[in-house]
mmCIF file of C-alpha atoms in Angstrom:
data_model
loop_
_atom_site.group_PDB
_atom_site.id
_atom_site.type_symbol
_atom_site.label_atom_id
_atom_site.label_comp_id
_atom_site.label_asym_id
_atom_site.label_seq_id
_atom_site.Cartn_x
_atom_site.Cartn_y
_atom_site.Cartn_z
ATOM 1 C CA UNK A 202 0.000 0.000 0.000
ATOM 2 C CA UNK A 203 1.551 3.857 -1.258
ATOM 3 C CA UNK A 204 1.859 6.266 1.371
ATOM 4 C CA UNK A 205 -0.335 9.162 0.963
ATOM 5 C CA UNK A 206 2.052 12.209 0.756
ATOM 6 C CA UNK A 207 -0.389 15.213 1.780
ATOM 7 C CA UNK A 208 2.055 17.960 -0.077
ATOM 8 C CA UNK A 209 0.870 16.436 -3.177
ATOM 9 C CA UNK A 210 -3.100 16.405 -2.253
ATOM 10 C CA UNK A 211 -2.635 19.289 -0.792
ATOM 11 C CA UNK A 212 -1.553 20.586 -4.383
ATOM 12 C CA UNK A 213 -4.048 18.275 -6.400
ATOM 13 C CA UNK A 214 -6.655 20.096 -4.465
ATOM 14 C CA UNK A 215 -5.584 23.583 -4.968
ATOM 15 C CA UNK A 216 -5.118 22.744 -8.574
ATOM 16 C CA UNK A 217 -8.739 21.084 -9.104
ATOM 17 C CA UNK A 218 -10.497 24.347 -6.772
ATOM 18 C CA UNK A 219 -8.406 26.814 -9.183
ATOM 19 C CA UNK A 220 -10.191 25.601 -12.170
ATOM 20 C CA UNK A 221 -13.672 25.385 -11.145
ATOM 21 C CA UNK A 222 -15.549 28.364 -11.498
ATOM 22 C CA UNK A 223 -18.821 29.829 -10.019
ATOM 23 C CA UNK A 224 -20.724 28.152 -12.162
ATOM 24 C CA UNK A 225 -19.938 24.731 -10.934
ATOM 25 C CA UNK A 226 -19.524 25.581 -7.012
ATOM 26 C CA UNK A 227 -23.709 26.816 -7.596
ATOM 27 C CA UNK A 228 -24.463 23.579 -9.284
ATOM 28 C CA UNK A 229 -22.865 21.278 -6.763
ATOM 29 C CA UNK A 230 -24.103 23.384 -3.951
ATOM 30 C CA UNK A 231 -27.876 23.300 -5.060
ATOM 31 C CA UNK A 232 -27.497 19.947 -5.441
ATOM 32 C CA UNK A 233 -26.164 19.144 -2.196
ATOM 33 C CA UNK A 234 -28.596 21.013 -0.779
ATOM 34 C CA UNK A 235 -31.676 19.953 -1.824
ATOM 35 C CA UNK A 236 -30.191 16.153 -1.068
ATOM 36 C CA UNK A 237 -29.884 16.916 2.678
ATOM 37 C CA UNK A 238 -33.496 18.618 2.512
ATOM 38 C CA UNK A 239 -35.093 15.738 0.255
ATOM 39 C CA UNK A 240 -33.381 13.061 2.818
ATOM 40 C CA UNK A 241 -34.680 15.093 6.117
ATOM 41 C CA UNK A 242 -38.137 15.362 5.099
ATOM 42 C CA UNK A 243 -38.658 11.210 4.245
ATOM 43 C CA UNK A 244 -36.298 10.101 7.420
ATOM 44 C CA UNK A 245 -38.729 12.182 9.854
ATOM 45 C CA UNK A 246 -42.110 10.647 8.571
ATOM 46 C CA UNK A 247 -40.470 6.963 8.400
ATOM 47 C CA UNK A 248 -39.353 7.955 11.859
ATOM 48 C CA UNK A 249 -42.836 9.378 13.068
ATOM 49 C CA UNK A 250 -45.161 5.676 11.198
ATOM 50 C CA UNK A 251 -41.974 3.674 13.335
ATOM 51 C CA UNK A 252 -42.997 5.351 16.520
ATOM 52 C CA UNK A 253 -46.568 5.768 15.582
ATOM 53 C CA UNK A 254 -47.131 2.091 15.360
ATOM 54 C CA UNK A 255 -45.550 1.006 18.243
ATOM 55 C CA UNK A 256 -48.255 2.724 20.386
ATOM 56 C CA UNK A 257 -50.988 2.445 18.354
ATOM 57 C CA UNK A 258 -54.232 1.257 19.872
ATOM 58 C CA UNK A 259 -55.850 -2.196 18.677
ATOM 59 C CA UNK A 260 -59.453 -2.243 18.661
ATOM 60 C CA UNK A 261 -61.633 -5.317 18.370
ATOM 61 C CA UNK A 262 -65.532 -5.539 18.312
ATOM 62 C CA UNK A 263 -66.099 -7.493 22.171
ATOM 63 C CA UNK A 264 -70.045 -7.573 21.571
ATOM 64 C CA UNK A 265 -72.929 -6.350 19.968
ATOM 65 C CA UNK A 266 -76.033 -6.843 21.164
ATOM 66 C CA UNK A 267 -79.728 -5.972 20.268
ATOM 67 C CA UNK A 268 -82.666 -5.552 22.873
ATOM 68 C CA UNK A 269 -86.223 -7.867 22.415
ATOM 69 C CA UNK A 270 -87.500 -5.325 20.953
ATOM 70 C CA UNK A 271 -85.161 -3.982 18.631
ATOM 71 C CA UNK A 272 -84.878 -0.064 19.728
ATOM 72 C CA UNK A 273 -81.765 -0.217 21.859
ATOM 73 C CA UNK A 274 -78.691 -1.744 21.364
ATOM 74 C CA UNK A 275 -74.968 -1.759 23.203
ATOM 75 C CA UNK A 276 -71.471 -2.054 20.858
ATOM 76 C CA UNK A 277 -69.022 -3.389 23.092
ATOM 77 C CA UNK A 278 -65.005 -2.454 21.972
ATOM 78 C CA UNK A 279 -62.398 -4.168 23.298
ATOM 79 C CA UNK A 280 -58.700 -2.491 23.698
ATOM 80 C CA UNK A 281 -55.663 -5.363 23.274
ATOM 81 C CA UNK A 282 -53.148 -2.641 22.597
ATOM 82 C CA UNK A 283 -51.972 0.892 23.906
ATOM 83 C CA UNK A 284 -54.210 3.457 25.694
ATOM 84 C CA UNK A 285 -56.159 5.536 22.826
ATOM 85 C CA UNK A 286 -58.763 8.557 23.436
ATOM 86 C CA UNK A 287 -61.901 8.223 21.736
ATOM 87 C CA UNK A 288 -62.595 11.575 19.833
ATOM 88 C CA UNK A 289 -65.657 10.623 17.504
ATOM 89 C CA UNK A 290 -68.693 8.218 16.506
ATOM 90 C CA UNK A 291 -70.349 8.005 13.567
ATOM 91 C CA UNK A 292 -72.896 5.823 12.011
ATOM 92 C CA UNK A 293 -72.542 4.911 8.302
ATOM 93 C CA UNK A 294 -75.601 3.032 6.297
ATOM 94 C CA UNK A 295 -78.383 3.978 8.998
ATOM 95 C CA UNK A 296 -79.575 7.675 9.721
ATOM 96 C CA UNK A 297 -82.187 6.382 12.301
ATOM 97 C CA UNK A 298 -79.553 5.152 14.642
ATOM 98 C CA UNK A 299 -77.898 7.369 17.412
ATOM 99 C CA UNK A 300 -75.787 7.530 20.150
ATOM 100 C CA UNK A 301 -77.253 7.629 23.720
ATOM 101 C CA UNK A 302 -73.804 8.294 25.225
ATOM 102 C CA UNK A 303 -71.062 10.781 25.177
ATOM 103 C CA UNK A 304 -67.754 8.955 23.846
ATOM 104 C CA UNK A 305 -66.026 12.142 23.249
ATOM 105 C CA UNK A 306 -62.876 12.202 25.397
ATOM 106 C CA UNK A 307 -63.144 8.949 27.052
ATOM 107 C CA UNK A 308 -59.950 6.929 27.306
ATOM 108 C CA UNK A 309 -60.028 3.227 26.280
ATOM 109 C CA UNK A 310 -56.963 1.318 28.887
ATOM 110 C CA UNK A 311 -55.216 -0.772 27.588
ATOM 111 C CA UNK A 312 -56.777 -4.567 28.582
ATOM 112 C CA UNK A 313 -60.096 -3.137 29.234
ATOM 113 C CA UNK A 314 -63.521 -2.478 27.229
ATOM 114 C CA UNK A 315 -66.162 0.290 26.699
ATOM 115 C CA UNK A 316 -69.726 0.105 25.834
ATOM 116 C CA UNK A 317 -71.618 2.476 23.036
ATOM 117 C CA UNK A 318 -75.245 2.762 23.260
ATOM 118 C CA UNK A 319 -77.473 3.093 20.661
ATOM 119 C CA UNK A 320 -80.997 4.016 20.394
ATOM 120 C CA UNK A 321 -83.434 3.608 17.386
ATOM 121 C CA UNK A 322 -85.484 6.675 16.544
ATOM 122 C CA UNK A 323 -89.225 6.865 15.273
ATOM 123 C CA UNK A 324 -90.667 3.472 14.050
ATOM 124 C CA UNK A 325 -87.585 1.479 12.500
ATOM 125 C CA UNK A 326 -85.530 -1.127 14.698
ATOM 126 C CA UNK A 327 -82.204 -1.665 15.224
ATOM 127 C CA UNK A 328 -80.647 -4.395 12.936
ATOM 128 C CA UNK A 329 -76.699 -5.455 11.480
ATOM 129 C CA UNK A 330 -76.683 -3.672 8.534
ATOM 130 C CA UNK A 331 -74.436 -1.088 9.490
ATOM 131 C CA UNK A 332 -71.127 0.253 9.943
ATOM 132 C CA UNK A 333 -70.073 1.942 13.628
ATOM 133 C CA UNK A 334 -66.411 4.200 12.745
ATOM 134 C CA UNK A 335 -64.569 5.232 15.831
ATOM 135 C CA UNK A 336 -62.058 8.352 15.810
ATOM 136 C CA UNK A 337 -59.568 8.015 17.885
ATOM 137 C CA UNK A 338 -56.393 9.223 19.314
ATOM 138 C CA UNK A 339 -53.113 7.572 20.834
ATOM 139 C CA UNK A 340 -50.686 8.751 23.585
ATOM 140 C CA UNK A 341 -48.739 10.452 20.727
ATOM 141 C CA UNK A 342 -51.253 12.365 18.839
ATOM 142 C CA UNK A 343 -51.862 10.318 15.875
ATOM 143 C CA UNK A 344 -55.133 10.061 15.094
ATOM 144 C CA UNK A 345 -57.030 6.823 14.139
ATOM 145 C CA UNK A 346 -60.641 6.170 12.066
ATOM 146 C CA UNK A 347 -61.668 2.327 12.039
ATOM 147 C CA UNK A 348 -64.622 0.678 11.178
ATOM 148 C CA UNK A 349 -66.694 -1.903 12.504
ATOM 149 C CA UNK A 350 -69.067 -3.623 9.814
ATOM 150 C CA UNK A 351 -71.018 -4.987 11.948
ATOM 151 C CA UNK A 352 -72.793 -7.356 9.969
ATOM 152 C CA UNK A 353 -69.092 -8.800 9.441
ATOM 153 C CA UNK A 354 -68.497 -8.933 13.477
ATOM 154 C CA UNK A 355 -64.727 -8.210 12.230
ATOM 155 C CA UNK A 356 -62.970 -4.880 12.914
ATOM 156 C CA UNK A 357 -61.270 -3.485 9.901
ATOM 157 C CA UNK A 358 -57.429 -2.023 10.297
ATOM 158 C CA UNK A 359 -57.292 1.296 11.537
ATOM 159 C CA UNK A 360 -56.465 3.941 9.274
ATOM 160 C CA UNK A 361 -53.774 6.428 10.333
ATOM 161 C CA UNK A 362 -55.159 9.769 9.614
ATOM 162 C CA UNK A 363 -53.130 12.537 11.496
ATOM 163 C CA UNK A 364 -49.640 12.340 12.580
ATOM 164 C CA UNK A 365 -49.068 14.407 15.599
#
């Protein structure tokens, strides 16, 4: 293996920065640039989806259940991974259904399970032909919208909707 004489780097060096102009000190200086930006902005969100799902919440349906007569019901969610915030309800497919309780706020432990009541309004019943999507939030910020077909009795994946 040759020695590396730094005299004649040293002069190599001087040599190559004599000959480049301003020209090519802008071109490799944009370039460099907008490399460091381009790599900063895609390391921080595969950083922030790392982190977000290792404390994301799991949510699994833990019961539904109708009354005799069909005009109240409970939708029981179960909580198998890390403590979320519930933030919003909705009801998709049924406009006569709503929601007896306030869920707004309420924070789901993890290991533990909450109960949603739902009511039927004017003459139609309660039935499983329709979907129940929770909002919700984890100990980060990141904010979650899932769906419950409940004619299914399978939870769908969460969708990841706001990073913190």
């Amino acid at each position: 293996m040759e020695e590396i004489n730094i005299e004649e780097w040293i002069a190599t060096a001087t040599d190559y920065l004599a000959t480049t102009g301003p020209m090519e000190w802008g071109i490799g200086g944009g370039g460099l640039l907008i490399f460091v930006i381009l790599l900063s902005m895609s390391g921080g969100k595969r950083r922030k989806k790392r982190r977000a799902k290792s404390v994301a919440p799991s949510l699994v349906i833990n019961g539904f259940q109708v009354s005799p007569l069909g005009r109240d019901a409970y939708f029981k969610v179960y909580n198998h991974g890390q403590k979320a915030q519930l933030t919003g309800v909705n009801i998709r497919g049924k406009g006569h259904i709503h929601i007896k309780n306030a869920v707004a706020g309420h924070e789901l432990q993890p290991a533990e399970s909450y109960r949603i009541l739902l009511e039927a309004t004017g003459n139609k019943k309660i039935a499983r032909d329709f979907i129940i999507e929770l909002t919700y939030m984890d100990q980060l910020g990141n904010v979650y919208r899932q769906d419950f077909p409940l004619n299914q009795q399978a939870a769908q994946q969460p969708k990841l909707i706001k990073f913190a």
